[in-house]
PDB file of C-alpha atoms and ligand atoms in Angstrom:
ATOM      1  CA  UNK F   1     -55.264  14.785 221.202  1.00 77.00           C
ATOM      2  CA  UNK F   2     -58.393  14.373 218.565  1.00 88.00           C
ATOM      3  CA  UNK F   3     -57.567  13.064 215.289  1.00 88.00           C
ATOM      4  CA  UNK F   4     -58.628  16.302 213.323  1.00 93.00           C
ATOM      5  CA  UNK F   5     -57.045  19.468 215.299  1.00 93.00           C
ATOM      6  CA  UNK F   6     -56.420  21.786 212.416  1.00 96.00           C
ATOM      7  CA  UNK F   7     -58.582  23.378 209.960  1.00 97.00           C
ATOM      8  CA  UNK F   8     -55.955  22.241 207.420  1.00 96.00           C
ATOM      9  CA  UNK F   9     -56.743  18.352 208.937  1.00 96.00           C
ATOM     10  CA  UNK F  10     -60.705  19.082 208.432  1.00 97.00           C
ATOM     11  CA  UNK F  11     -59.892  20.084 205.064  1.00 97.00           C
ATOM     12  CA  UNK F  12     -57.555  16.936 204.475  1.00 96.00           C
ATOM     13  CA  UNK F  13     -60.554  15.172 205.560  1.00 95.00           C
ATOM     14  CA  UNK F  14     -63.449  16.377 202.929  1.00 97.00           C
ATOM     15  CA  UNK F  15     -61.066  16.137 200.299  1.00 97.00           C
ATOM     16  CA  UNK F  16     -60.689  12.668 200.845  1.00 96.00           C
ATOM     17  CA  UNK F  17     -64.236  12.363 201.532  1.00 97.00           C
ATOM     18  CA  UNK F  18     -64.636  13.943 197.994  1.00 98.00           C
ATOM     19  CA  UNK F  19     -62.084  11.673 196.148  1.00 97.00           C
ATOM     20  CA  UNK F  20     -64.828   9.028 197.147  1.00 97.00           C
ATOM     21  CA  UNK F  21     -67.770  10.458 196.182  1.00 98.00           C
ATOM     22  CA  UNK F  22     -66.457  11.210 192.862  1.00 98.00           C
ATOM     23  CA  UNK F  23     -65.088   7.715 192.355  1.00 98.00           C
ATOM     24  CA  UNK F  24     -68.641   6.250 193.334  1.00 98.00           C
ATOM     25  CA  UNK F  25     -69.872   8.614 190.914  1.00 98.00           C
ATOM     26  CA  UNK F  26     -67.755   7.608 187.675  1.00 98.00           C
ATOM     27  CA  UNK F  27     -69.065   4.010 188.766  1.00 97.00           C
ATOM     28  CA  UNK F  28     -72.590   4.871 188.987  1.00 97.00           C
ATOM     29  CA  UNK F  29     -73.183   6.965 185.250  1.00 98.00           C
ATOM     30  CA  UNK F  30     -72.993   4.327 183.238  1.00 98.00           C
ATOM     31  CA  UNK F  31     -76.379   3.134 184.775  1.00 98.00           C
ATOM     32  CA  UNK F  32     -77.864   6.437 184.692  1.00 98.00           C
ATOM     33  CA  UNK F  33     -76.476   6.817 180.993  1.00 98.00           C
ATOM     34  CA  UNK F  34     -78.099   3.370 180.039  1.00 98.00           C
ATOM     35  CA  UNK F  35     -81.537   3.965 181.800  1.00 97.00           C
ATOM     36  CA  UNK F  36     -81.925   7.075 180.267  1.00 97.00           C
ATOM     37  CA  UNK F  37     -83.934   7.321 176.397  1.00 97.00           C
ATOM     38  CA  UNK F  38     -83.685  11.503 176.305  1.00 97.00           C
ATOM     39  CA  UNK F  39     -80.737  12.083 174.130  1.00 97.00           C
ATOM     40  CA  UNK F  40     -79.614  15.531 175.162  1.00 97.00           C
ATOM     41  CA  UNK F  41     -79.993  13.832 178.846  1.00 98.00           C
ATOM     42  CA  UNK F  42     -77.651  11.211 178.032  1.00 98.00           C
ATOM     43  CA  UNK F  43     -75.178  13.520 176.530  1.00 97.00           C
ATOM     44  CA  UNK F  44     -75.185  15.512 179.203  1.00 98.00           C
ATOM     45  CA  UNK F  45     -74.489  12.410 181.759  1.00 98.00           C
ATOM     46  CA  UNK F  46     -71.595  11.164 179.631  1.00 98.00           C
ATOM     47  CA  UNK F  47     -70.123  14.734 179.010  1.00 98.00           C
ATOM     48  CA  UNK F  48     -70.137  14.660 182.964  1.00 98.00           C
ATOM     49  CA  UNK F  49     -68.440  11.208 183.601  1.00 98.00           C
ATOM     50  CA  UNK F  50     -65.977  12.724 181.469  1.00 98.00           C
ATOM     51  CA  UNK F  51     -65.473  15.696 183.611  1.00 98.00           C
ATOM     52  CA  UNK F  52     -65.493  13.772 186.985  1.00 98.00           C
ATOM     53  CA  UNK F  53     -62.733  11.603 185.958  1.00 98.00           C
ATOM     54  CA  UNK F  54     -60.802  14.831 185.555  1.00 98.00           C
ATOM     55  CA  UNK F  55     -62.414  16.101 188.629  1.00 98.00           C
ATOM     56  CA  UNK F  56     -60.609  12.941 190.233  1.00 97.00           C
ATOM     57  CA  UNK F  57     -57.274  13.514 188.941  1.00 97.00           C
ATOM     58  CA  UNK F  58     -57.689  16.765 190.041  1.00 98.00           C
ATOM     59  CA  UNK F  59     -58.013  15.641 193.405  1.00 97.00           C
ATOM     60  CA  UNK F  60     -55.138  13.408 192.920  1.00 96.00           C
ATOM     61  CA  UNK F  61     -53.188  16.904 192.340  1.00 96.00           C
ATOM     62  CA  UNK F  62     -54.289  18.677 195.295  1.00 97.00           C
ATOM     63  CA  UNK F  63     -53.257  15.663 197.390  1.00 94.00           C
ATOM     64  CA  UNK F  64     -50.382  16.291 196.265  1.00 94.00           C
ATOM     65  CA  UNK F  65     -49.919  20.312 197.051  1.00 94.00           C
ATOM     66  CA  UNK F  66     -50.861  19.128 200.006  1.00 93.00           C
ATOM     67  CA  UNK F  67     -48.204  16.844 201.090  1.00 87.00           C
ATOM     68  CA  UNK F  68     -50.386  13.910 201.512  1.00 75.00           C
ATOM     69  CA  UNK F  69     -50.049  10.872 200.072  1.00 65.00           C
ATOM     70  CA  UNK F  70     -51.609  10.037 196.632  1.00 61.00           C
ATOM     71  CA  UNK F  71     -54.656   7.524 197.118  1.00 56.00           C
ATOM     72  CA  UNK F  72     -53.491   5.355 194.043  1.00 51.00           C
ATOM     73  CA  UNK F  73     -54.904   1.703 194.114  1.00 50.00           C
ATOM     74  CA  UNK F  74     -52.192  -0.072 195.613  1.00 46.00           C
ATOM     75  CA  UNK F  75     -52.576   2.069 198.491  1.00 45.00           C
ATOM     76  CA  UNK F  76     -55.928   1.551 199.253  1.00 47.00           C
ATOM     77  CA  UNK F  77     -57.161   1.835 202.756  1.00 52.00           C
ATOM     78  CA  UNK F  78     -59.589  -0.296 204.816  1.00 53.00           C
ATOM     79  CA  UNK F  79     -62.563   1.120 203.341  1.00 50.00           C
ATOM     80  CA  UNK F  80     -61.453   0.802 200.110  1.00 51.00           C
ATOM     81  CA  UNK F  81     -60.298  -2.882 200.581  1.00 50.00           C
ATOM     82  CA  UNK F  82     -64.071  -3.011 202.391  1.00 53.00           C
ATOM     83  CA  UNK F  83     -65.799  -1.460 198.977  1.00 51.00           C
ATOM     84  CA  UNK F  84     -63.753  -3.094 196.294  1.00 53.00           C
ATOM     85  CA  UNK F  85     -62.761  -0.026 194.494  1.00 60.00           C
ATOM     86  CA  UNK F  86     -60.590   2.664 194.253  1.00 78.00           C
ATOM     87  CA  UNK F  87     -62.515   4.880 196.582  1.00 88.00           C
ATOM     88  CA  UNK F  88     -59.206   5.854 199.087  1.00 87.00           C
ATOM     89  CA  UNK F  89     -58.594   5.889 202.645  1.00 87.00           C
ATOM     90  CA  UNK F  90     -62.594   7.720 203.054  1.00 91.00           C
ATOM     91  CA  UNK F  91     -65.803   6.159 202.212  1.00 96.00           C
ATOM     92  CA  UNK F  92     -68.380   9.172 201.151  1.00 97.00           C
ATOM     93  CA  UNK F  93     -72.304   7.280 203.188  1.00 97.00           C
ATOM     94  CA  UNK F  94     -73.641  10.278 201.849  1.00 98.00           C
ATOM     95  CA  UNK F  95     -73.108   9.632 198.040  1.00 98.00           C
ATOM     96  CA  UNK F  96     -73.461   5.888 198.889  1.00 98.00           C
ATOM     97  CA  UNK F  97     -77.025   6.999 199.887  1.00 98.00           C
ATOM     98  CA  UNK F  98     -77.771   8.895 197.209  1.00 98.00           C
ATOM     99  CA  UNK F  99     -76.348   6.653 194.296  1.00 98.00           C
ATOM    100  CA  UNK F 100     -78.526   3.784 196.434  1.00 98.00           C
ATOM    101  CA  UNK F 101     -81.508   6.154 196.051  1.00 98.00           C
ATOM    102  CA  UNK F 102     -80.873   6.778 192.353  1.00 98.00           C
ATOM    103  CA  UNK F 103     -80.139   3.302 191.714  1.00 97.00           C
ATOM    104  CA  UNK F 104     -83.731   2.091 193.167  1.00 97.00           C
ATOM    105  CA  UNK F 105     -85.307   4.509 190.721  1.00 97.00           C
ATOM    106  CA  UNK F 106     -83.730   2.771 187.921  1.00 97.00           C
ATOM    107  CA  UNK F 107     -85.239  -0.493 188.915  1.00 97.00           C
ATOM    108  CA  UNK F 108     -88.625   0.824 189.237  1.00 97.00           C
ATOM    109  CA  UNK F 109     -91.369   0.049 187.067  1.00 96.00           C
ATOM    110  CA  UNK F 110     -91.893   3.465 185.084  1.00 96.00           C
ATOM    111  CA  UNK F 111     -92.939   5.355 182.007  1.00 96.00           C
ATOM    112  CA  UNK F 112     -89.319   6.064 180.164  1.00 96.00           C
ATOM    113  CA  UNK F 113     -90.066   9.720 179.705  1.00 96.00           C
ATOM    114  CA  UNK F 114     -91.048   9.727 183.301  1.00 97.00           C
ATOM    115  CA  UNK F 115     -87.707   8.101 183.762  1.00 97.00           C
ATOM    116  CA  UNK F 116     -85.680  10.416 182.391  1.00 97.00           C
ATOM    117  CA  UNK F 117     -87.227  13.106 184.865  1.00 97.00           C
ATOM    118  CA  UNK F 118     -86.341  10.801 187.851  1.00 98.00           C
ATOM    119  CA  UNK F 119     -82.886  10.387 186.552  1.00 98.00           C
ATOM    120  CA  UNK F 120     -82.197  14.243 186.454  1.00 98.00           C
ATOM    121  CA  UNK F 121     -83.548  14.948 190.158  1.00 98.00           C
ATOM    122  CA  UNK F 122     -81.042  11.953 191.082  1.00 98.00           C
ATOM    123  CA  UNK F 123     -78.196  13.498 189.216  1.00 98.00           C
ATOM    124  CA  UNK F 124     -78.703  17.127 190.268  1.00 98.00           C
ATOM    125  CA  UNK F 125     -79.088  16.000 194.391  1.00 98.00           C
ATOM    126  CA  UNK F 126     -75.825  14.451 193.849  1.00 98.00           C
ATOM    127  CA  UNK F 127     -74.834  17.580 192.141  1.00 98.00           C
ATOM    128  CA  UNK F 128     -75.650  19.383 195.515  1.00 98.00           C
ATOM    129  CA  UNK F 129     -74.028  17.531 197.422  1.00 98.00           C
ATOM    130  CA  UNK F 130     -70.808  18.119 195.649  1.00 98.00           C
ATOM    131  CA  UNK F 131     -71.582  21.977 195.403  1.00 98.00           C
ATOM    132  CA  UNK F 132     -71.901  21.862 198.885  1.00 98.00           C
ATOM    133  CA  UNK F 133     -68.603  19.967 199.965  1.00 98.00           C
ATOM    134  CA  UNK F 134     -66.350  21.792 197.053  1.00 98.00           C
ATOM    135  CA  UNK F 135     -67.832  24.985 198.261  1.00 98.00           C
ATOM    136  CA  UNK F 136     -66.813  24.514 201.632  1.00 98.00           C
ATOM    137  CA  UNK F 137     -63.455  22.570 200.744  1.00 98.00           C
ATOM    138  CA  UNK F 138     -62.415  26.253 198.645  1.00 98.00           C
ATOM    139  CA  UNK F 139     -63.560  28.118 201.837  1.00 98.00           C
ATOM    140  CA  UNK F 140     -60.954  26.583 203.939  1.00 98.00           C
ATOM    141  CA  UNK F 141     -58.378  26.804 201.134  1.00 98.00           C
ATOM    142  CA  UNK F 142     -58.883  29.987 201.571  1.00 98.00           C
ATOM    143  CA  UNK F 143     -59.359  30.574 205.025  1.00 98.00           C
ATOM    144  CA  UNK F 144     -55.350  28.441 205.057  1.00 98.00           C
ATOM    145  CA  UNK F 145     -54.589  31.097 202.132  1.00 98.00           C
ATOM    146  CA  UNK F 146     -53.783  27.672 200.262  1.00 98.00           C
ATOM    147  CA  UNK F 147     -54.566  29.916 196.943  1.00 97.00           C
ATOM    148  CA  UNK F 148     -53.419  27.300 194.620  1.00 97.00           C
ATOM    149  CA  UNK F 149     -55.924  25.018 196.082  1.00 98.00           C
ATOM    150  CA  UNK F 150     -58.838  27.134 196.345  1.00 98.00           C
ATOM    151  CA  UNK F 151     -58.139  27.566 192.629  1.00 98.00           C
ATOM    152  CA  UNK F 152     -58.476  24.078 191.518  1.00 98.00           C
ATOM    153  CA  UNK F 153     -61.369  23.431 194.264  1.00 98.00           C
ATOM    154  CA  UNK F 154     -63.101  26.499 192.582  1.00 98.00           C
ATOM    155  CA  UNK F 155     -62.267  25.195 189.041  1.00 98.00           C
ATOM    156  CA  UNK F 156     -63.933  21.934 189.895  1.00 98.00           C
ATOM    157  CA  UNK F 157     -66.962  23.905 191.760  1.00 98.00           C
ATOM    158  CA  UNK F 158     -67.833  25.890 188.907  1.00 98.00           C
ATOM    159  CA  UNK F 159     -68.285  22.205 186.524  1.00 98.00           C
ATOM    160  CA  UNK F 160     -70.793  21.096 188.940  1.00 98.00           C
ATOM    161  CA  UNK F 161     -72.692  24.553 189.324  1.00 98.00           C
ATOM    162  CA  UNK F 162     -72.362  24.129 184.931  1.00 98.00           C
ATOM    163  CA  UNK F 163     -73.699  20.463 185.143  1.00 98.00           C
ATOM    164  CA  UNK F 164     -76.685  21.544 187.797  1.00 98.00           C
ATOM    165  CA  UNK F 165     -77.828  24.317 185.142  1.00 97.00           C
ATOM    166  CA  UNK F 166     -77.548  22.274 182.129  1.00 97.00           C
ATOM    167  CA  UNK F 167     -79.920  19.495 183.861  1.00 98.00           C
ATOM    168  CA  UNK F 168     -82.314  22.448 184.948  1.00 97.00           C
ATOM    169  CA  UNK F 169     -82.539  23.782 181.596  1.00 96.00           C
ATOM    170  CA  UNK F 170     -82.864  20.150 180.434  1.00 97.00           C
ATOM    171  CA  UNK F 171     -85.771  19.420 182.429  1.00 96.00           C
ATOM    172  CA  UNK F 172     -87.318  22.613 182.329  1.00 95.00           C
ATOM    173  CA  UNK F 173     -87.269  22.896 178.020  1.00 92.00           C
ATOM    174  CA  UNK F 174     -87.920  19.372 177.557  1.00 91.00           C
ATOM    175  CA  UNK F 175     -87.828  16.379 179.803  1.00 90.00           C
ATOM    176  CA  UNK F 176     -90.758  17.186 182.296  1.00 94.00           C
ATOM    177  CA  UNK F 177     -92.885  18.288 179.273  1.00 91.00           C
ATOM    178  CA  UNK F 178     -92.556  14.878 178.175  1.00 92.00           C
ATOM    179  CA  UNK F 179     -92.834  13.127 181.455  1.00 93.00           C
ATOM    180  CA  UNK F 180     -96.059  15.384 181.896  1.00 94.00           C
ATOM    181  CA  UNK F 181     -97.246  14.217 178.161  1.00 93.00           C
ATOM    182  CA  UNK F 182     -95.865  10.713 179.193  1.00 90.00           C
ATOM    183  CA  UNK F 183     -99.738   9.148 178.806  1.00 83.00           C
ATOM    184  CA  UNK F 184    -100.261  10.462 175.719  1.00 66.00           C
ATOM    185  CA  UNK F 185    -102.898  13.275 176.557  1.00 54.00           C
ATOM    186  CA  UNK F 186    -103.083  16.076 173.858  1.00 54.00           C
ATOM    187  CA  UNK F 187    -100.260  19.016 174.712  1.00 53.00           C
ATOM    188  CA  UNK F 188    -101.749  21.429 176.574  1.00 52.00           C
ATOM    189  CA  UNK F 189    -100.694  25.152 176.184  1.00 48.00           C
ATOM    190  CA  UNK F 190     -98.538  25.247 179.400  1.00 48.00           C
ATOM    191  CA  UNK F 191     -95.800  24.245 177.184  1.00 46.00           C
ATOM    192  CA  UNK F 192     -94.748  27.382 176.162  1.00 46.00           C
ATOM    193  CA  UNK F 193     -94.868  29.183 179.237  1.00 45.00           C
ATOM    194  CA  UNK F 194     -92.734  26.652 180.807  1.00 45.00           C
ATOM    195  CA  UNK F 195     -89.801  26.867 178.451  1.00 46.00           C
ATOM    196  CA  UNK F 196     -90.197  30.991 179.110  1.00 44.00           C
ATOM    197  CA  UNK F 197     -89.033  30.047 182.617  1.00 45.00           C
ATOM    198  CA  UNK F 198     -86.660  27.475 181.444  1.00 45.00           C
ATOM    199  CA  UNK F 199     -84.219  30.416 179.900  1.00 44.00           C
ATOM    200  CA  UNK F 200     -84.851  32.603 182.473  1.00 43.00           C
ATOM    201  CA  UNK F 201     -84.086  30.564 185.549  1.00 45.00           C
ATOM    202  CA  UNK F 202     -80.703  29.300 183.500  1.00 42.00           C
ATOM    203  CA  UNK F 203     -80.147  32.429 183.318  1.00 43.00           C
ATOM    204  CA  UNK F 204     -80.249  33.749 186.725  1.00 43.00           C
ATOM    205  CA  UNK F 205     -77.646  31.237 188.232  1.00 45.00           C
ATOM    206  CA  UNK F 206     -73.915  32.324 186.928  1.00 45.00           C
ATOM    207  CA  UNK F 207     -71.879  29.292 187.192  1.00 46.00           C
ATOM    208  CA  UNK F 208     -68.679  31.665 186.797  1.00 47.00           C
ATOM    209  CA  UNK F 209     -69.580  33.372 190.565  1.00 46.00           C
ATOM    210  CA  UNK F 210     -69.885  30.100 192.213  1.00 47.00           C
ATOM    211  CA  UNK F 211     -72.678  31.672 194.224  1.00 45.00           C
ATOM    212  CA  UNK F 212     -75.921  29.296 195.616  1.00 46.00           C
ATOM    213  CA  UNK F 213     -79.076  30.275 192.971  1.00 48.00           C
ATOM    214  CA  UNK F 214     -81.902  30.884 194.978  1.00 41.00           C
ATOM    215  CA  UNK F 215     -85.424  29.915 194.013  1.00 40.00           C
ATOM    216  CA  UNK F 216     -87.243  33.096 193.366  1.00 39.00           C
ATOM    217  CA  UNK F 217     -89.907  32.515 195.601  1.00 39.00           C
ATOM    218  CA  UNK F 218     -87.228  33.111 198.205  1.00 37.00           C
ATOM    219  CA  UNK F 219     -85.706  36.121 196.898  1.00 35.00           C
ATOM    220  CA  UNK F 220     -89.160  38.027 197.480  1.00 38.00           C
ATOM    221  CA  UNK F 221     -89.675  37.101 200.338  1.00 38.00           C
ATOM    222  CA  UNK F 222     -85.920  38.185 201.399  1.00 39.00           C
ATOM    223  CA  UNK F 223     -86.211  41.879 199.594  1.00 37.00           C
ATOM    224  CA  UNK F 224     -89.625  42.675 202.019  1.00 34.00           C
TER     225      UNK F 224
HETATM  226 FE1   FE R 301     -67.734  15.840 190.646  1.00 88.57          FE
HETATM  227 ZN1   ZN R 302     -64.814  10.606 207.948  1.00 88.57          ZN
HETATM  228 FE1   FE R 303     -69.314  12.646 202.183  1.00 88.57          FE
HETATM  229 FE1   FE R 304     -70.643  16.335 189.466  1.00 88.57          FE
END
């Protein structure tokens, strides 16, 4: 008999899979937070370590609901014992691999307002990846009709679709302007234009929905 049978097993799975990723996470801001110089960018990080500790305990919760035992410290599993932290019976490679990634950008030699643009496309692909997993974790909540569940998965969905936009409207309004400007050359016009697009493409993605925002390059091609 495999190890995973049920849907309700697969979803016991990612959510443990999740309770490491976001415990990599809260260990891997403070980096991000330090190598960053925009203030609004580091704002934004630490509003977000703030919200995935929550995100955590929130996981802790749904453990619960769920009958399965609550991945406290002293019950740490092999990976966890393998990791030294808190991480739970899962280890996430995935986030691993991206914090790694981000992590490596940090250490690079590079212009700090060029930085701070490297730092957001390392936060928001780790942002994606939780989109994706929480999206799909809610799907089979639902599919179980677990509604309670699929509530707090969705609650916890929606603060990463809200900490993806803020970083896109970040970098749109302000940090790759800079990083662009980073050698000093006189401002070019562009500027304005860009931060035109910057409210409009915050715009178009509703964090409430919890729906995928599609660049709108796609969309045309979609409505031919
Ligand atoms: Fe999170
Ligand atoms: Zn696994
Ligand atoms: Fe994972
Ligand atoms: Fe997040």
């Amino acid at each position: 008999m495999p190890a995973i049978e049920t849907l309700e097993e697969l979803l016991k799975h990612e959510l443990k899979d999740l309770y490491s990723a976001e415990t990599q996470i809260i260990d891997a801001l403070p980096d991000m937070i330090d190598g960053a110089k925009n203030a609004d960018l580091k704002k934004a990080l630490r509003d977000h370590l703030k919200v995935t500790k929550a995100q955590k305990d929130r996981l802790d919760k749904i453990q619960e609901l769920l009958g399965e035992e609550k991945q406290a410290p002293e019950r740490k599993g092999f990976f966890a014992n393998l990791f030294g932290s808190n991480e739970g019976e899962e280890h996430c490679k995935a986030m691993e691999g991206l914090i790694k990634e981000g992590n490596a950008l940090l250490e690079e030699d590079m212009d700090e307002d060029v930085m701070d643009a490297a730092i957001i496309a390392a936060a928001q692909k780790i942002e994606h990846y939780e989109i994706a997993s929480y999206g799909t974790a809610r799907a089979y909540a639902l599919e179980l009709k677990l509604g309670d569940i699929a509530k707090l998965l969705e609650q916890t969905l929606n603060e990463e679709y809200k900490a993806d936009d803020s970083l896109t409207k970040l970098a749109l309004s302000k940090v790759n302007i800079d990083a662009e400007n980073s050698d000093d050359a006189p401002v070019k016009t562009v500027k304005k234009a860009a931060s035109k697009t910057a409210g409009k493409s915050a715009k178009k993605s509703s964090p409430k929905k919890a729906k995928t925002s599609r660049p709108a390059a796609q969309k045309k091609i979609k409505s031919r």
